[in-house]
Amino acid sequence: NAVHIYCYNIAYACEERANTEEAMAWYSESIAADSAFAPAYCAVANLYVENNRANDALRLLVRFDRLNPETPDRWQVSRSYGKTHLALKNYGRAKEMLEESNRLHPNDPKTLFLLALAYDSLKMDKESLSTWREYGSKEKDPAKLAGALLRIKQLEKKIR
């Protein structure tokens, strides 16, 4: 049954066009069709965080974990937890979850970006610098890369 993937793909397209409400509805349909489909839960959690509803994101991720403690997509769920904890200013917990995500699925640019932010928030300059460098070597988007290079320069100056 591929209904959950069909709904997820429509939701993703809606999200790309900044139609958050419609994306949320389609992601919810995807979850209803398959309650073990981690990408849909993570997408909803990320939309919640981006719309200042981090507590709702956390509740959703905890619900997913209760239903699917052995998900093969643990890295993705951990990344969403990390993003959520960053938004809630739980920097230590964000760092733990993002380090776990990076350990399970190394070199994912989104994870590296969030992990670098967590290290920044915890004033862990050496770890931050190394993670920003790693992120910079993986990121393809020129605008995001420019931001990373600026942060790397700031950290290099600070650490000297």
Tab-separated table of N, CA and C in Angstrom, residues 31-133:
chain	number	residue	atom	x	y	z
A	31	ILE	N	0.418	10.002	7.586
A	31	ILE	CA	0.543	9.367	8.906
A	31	ILE	C	-0.649	8.445	9.162
A	32	ALA	N	-1.841	8.890	8.786
A	32	ALA	CA	-3.042	8.069	8.981
A	32	ALA	C	-2.950	6.773	8.169
A	33	ALA	N	-2.345	6.854	6.996
A	33	ALA	CA	-2.214	5.678	6.127
A	33	ALA	C	-1.129	4.721	6.619
A	34	ASP	N	-0.112	5.254	7.301
A	34	ASP	CA	0.967	4.412	7.814
A	34	ASP	C	1.583	5.072	9.044
A	35	SER	N	1.190	4.608	10.217
A	35	SER	CA	1.638	5.240	11.466
A	35	SER	C	3.109	4.943	11.789
A	36	ALA	N	3.778	4.181	10.938
A	36	ALA	CA	5.200	3.900	11.151
A	36	ALA	C	6.092	4.651	10.161
A	37	PHE	N	5.490	5.541	9.372
A	37	PHE	CA	6.245	6.246	8.327
A	37	PHE	C	6.918	7.484	8.921
A	38	ALA	N	8.152	7.308	9.368
A	38	ALA	CA	8.897	8.364	10.069
A	38	ALA	C	9.033	9.666	9.274
A	39	PRO	N	9.315	9.622	7.955
A	39	PRO	CA	9.482	10.898	7.247
A	39	PRO	C	8.285	11.842	7.373
A	40	ALA	N	7.076	11.301	7.407
A	40	ALA	CA	5.888	12.161	7.532
A	40	ALA	C	5.831	12.798	8.921
A	41	TYR	N	6.085	12.002	9.957
A	41	TYR	CA	6.105	12.556	11.314
A	41	TYR	C	7.167	13.650	11.430
A	42	CYS	N	8.343	13.371	10.893
A	42	CYS	CA	9.437	14.340	10.986
A	42	CYS	C	9.100	15.621	10.228
A	43	ALA	N	8.452	15.483	9.081
A	43	ALA	CA	8.067	16.668	8.300
A	43	ALA	C	7.078	17.528	9.082
A	44	VAL	N	6.097	16.885	9.722
A	44	VAL	CA	5.121	17.639	10.525
A	44	VAL	C	5.825	18.301	11.711
A	45	ALA	N	6.696	17.555	12.382
A	45	ALA	CA	7.423	18.117	13.524
A	45	ALA	C	8.233	19.336	13.082
A	46	ASN	N	8.895	19.238	11.931
A	46	ASN	CA	9.690	20.363	11.429
A	46	ASN	C	8.809	21.565	11.100
A	47	LEU	N	7.642	21.311	10.514
A	47	LEU	CA	6.712	22.419	10.239
A	47	LEU	C	6.239	23.060	11.544
A	48	TYR	N	5.959	22.242	12.547
A	48	TYR	CA	5.574	22.784	13.859
A	48	TYR	C	6.684	23.706	14.385
A	49	VAL	N	7.928	23.245	14.333
A	49	VAL	CA	9.047	24.048	14.846
A	49	VAL	C	9.133	25.363	14.078
A	50	GLU	N	9.029	25.281	12.751
A	50	GLU	CA	9.136	26.484	11.923
A	50	GLU	C	7.974	27.454	12.130
A	51	ASN	N	6.885	26.965	12.725
A	51	ASN	CA	5.720	27.814	12.995
A	51	ASN	C	5.546	28.059	14.497
A	52	ASN	N	6.677	28.056	15.223
A	52	ASN	CA	6.697	28.370	16.662
A	52	ASN	C	5.793	27.471	17.490
A	53	ARG	N	5.759	26.200	17.122
A	53	ARG	CA	4.951	25.230	17.869
A	53	ARG	C	5.833	24.042	18.263
A	54	ALA	N	6.986	24.348	18.839
A	54	ALA	CA	7.956	23.302	19.183
A	54	ALA	C	7.396	22.297	20.191
A	55	ASN	N	6.565	22.748	21.108
A	55	ASN	CA	5.980	21.806	22.075
A	55	ASN	C	5.089	20.783	21.375
A	56	ASP	N	4.356	21.229	20.342
A	56	ASP	CA	3.544	20.293	19.558
A	56	ASP	C	4.441	19.301	18.816
A	57	ALA	N	5.572	19.789	18.316
A	57	ALA	CA	6.535	18.916	17.625
A	57	ALA	C	7.039	17.843	18.582
A	58	LEU	N	7.389	18.256	19.793
A	58	LEU	CA	7.903	17.309	20.783
A	58	LEU	C	6.854	16.247	21.113
A	59	ARG	N	5.617	16.663	21.321
A	59	ARG	CA	4.534	15.697	21.608
A	59	ARG	C	4.369	14.707	20.458
A	60	LEU	N	4.418	15.206	19.234
A	60	LEU	CA	4.264	14.346	18.060
A	60	LEU	C	5.396	13.321	17.973
A	61	LEU	N	6.633	13.762	18.197
A	61	LEU	CA	7.778	12.855	18.123
A	61	LEU	C	7.733	11.805	19.234
A	62	VAL	N	7.312	12.213	20.419
A	62	VAL	CA	7.171	11.250	21.529
A	62	VAL	C	6.101	10.219	21.176
A	63	ARG	N	4.995	10.662	20.587
A	63	ARG	CA	3.938	9.731	20.162
A	63	ARG	C	4.475	8.750	19.122
A	64	PHE	N	5.227	9.265	18.152
A	64	PHE	CA	5.818	8.388	17.139
A	64	PHE	C	6.710	7.334	17.806
A	65	ASP	N	7.556	7.775	18.749
A	65	ASP	CA	8.467	6.850	19.432
A	65	ASP	C	7.717	5.763	20.198
A	66	ARG	N	6.607	6.128	20.816
A	66	ARG	CA	5.818	5.121	21.541
A	66	ARG	C	5.276	4.063	20.586
A	67	LEU	N	4.844	4.507	19.406
A	67	LEU	CA	4.284	3.591	18.412
A	67	LEU	C	5.358	2.791	17.679
A	68	ASN	N	6.544	3.381	17.521
A	68	ASN	CA	7.601	2.794	16.680
A	68	ASN	C	8.970	2.872	17.340
A	69	PRO	N	9.162	2.169	18.461
A	69	PRO	CA	10.441	2.301	19.166
A	69	PRO	C	11.642	1.782	18.366
A	70	GLU	N	11.415	0.916	17.406
A	70	GLU	CA	12.513	0.312	16.643
A	70	GLU	C	12.548	0.790	15.190
A	71	THR	N	12.224	2.031	14.945
A	71	THR	CA	12.174	2.534	13.568
A	71	THR	C	13.539	2.452	12.881
A	72	PRO	N	13.563	2.037	11.622
A	72	PRO	CA	14.831	2.058	10.881
A	72	PRO	C	15.269	3.491	10.539
A	73	ASP	N	14.377	4.443	10.683
A	73	ASP	CA	14.680	5.848	10.389
A	73	ASP	C	15.038	6.632	11.652
A	74	ARG	N	15.643	5.957	12.616
A	74	ARG	CA	15.991	6.596	13.897
A	74	ARG	C	16.796	7.876	13.676
A	75	TRP	N	17.709	7.876	12.706
A	75	TRP	CA	18.548	9.067	12.469
A	75	TRP	C	17.682	10.282	12.143
A	76	GLN	N	16.634	10.061	11.369
A	76	GLN	CA	15.772	11.166	10.952
A	76	GLN	C	14.931	11.665	12.137
A	77	VAL	N	14.449	10.734	12.937
A	77	VAL	CA	13.666	11.091	14.124
A	77	VAL	C	14.561	11.850	15.112
A	78	SER	N	15.783	11.365	15.294
A	78	SER	CA	16.717	12.050	16.205
A	78	SER	C	17.026	13.461	15.714
A	79	ARG	N	17.162	13.629	14.393
A	79	ARG	CA	17.412	14.964	13.842
A	79	ARG	C	16.227	15.885	14.151
A	80	SER	N	15.002	15.378	13.992
A	80	SER	CA	13.822	16.203	14.298
A	80	SER	C	13.745	16.535	15.785
A	81	TYR	N	14.065	15.563	16.621
A	81	TYR	CA	14.143	15.853	18.063
A	81	TYR	C	15.167	16.952	18.315
A	82	GLY	N	16.324	16.844	17.671
A	82	GLY	CA	17.369	17.849	17.859
A	82	GLY	C	16.913	19.234	17.463
A	83	LYS	N	16.272	19.324	16.302
A	83	LYS	CA	15.758	20.618	15.826
A	83	LYS	C	14.727	21.175	16.808
A	84	THR	N	13.876	20.293	17.311
A	84	THR	CA	12.840	20.700	18.267
A	84	THR	C	13.469	21.200	19.556
A	85	HIS	N	14.446	20.459	20.077
A	85	HIS	CA	15.100	20.874	21.322
A	85	HIS	C	15.885	22.174	21.146
A	86	LEU	N	16.453	22.397	19.970
A	86	LEU	CA	17.092	23.691	19.703
A	86	LEU	C	16.067	24.814	19.840
A	87	ALA	N	14.899	24.614	19.246
A	87	ALA	CA	13.843	25.642	19.299
A	87	ALA	C	13.380	25.882	20.736
A	88	LEU	N	13.402	24.832	21.553
A	88	LEU	CA	12.984	24.950	22.958
A	88	LEU	C	14.123	25.416	23.865
A	89	LYS	N	15.293	25.665	23.251
A	89	LYS	CA	16.492	26.103	23.978
A	89	LYS	C	17.008	25.045	24.958
A	90	ASN	N	16.700	23.783	24.687
A	90	ASN	CA	17.258	22.653	25.444
A	90	ASN	C	18.522	22.217	24.696
A	91	TYR	N	19.572	23.042	24.789
A	91	TYR	CA	20.731	22.857	23.926
A	91	TYR	C	21.488	21.552	24.181
A	92	GLY	N	21.594	21.159	25.453
A	92	GLY	CA	22.285	19.917	25.766
A	92	GLY	C	21.576	18.715	25.154
A	93	ARG	N	20.262	18.693	25.278
A	93	ARG	CA	19.473	17.592	24.703
A	93	ARG	C	19.529	17.646	23.172
A	94	ALA	N	19.484	18.848	22.621
A	94	ALA	CA	19.587	18.998	21.158
A	94	ALA	C	20.904	18.411	20.678
A	95	LYS	N	21.987	18.738	21.360
A	95	LYS	CA	23.309	18.227	21.004
A	95	LYS	C	23.325	16.702	21.023
A	96	GLU	N	22.786	16.103	22.081
A	96	GLU	CA	22.763	14.632	22.190
A	96	GLU	C	22.013	14.006	21.016
A	97	MET	N	20.836	14.538	20.724
A	97	MET	CA	20.005	13.956	19.663
A	97	MET	C	20.664	14.135	18.291
A	98	LEU	N	21.278	15.285	18.068
A	98	LEU	CA	21.907	15.544	16.775
A	98	LEU	C	23.201	14.748	16.610
A	99	GLU	N	23.928	14.560	17.704
A	99	GLU	CA	25.114	13.696	17.630
A	99	GLU	C	24.689	12.263	17.302
A	100	GLU	N	23.583	11.811	17.912
A	100	GLU	CA	23.072	10.468	17.611
A	100	GLU	C	22.678	10.365	16.134
A	101	SER	N	21.966	11.360	15.639
A	101	SER	CA	21.548	11.364	14.238
A	101	SER	C	22.764	11.309	13.316
A	102	ASN	N	23.783	12.103	13.636
A	102	ASN	CA	24.994	12.147	12.812
A	102	ASN	C	25.766	10.825	12.886
A	103	ARG	N	25.741	10.191	14.047
A	103	ARG	CA	26.405	8.889	14.206
A	103	ARG	C	25.705	7.821	13.351
A	104	LEU	N	24.370	7.852	13.350
A	104	LEU	CA	23.585	6.844	12.630
A	104	LEU	C	23.575	7.072	11.116
A	105	HIS	N	23.703	8.342	10.711
A	105	HIS	CA	23.628	8.695	9.277
A	105	HIS	C	24.596	9.851	9.039
A	106	PRO	N	25.902	9.536	8.942
A	106	PRO	CA	26.916	10.593	8.852
A	106	PRO	C	26.780	11.440	7.579
A	107	ASN	N	27.248	12.681	7.696
A	107	ASN	CA	27.402	13.581	6.549
A	107	ASN	C	26.114	14.146	5.983
A	108	ASP	N	25.010	14.061	6.701
A	108	ASP	CA	23.776	14.692	6.231
A	108	ASP	C	23.892	16.191	6.505
A	109	PRO	N	23.841	17.031	5.457
A	109	PRO	CA	24.042	18.473	5.673
A	109	PRO	C	23.061	19.093	6.671
A	110	LYS	N	21.789	18.704	6.622
A	110	LYS	CA	20.810	19.285	7.560
A	110	LYS	C	21.187	18.969	9.005
A	111	THR	N	21.607	17.738	9.238
A	111	THR	CA	22.005	17.348	10.594
A	111	THR	C	23.243	18.111	11.024
A	112	LEU	N	24.243	18.199	10.142
A	112	LEU	CA	25.477	18.911	10.479
A	112	LEU	C	25.206	20.382	10.791
A	113	PHE	N	24.316	21.010	10.014
A	113	PHE	CA	23.958	22.410	10.251
A	113	PHE	C	23.360	22.574	11.651
A	114	LEU	N	22.385	21.727	11.979
A	114	LEU	CA	21.728	21.816	13.292
A	114	LEU	C	22.705	21.507	14.424
A	115	LEU	N	23.581	20.526	14.207
A	115	LEU	CA	24.575	20.178	15.225
A	115	LEU	C	25.543	21.345	15.456
A	116	ALA	N	25.952	22.019	14.383
A	116	ALA	CA	26.825	23.190	14.518
A	116	ALA	C	26.116	24.281	15.329
A	117	LEU	N	24.827	24.475	15.100
A	117	LEU	CA	24.063	25.463	15.876
A	117	LEU	C	24.002	25.068	17.355
A	118	ALA	N	23.835	23.770	17.609
A	118	ALA	CA	23.794	23.299	19.003
A	118	ALA	C	25.134	23.578	19.691
A	119	TYR	N	26.232	23.258	19.008
A	119	TYR	CA	27.557	23.540	19.575
A	119	TYR	C	27.746	25.038	19.799
A	120	ASP	N	27.287	25.853	18.835
A	120	ASP	CA	27.356	27.312	19.004
A	120	ASP	C	26.608	27.729	20.267
A	121	SER	N	25.408	27.203	20.443
A	121	SER	CA	24.571	27.570	21.589
A	121	SER	C	25.199	27.170	22.910
A	122	LEU	N	26.000	26.101	22.886
A	122	LEU	CA	26.660	25.617	24.100
A	122	LEU	C	28.072	26.190	24.262
A	123	LYS	N	28.440	27.122	23.360
A	123	LYS	CA	29.763	27.766	23.393
A	123	LYS	C	30.890	26.732	23.272
A	124	MET	N	30.646	25.669	22.521
A	124	MET	CA	31.648	24.628	22.274
A	124	MET	C	32.346	24.973	20.959
A	125	ASP	N	33.229	25.993	21.019
A	125	ASP	CA	33.786	26.588	19.805
A	125	ASP	C	34.569	25.610	18.929
A	126	LYS	N	35.398	24.769	19.528
A	126	LYS	CA	36.204	23.834	18.722
A	126	LYS	C	35.309	22.838	17.979
A	127	GLU	N	34.321	22.268	18.693
A	127	GLU	CA	33.391	21.329	18.070
A	127	GLU	C	32.560	22.035	17.007
A	128	SER	N	32.167	23.257	17.323
A	128	SER	CA	31.380	24.052	16.388
A	128	SER	C	32.162	24.284	15.099
A	129	LEU	N	33.410	24.735	15.235
A	129	LEU	CA	34.244	25.020	14.068
A	129	LEU	C	34.396	23.771	13.205
A	130	SER	N	34.711	22.656	13.829
A	130	SER	CA	34.913	21.432	13.057
A	130	SER	C	33.615	20.999	12.365
A	131	THR	N	32.479	21.188	13.025
A	131	THR	CA	31.192	20.796	12.433
A	131	THR	C	30.786	21.758	11.320
A	132	TRP	N	31.032	23.051	11.520
A	132	TRP	CA	30.747	24.007	10.437
A	132	TRP	C	31.596	23.682	9.210
A	133	ARG	N	32.866	23.300	9.429
A	133	ARG	CA	33.736	22.929	8.300
A	133	ARG	C	33.197	21.698	7.582
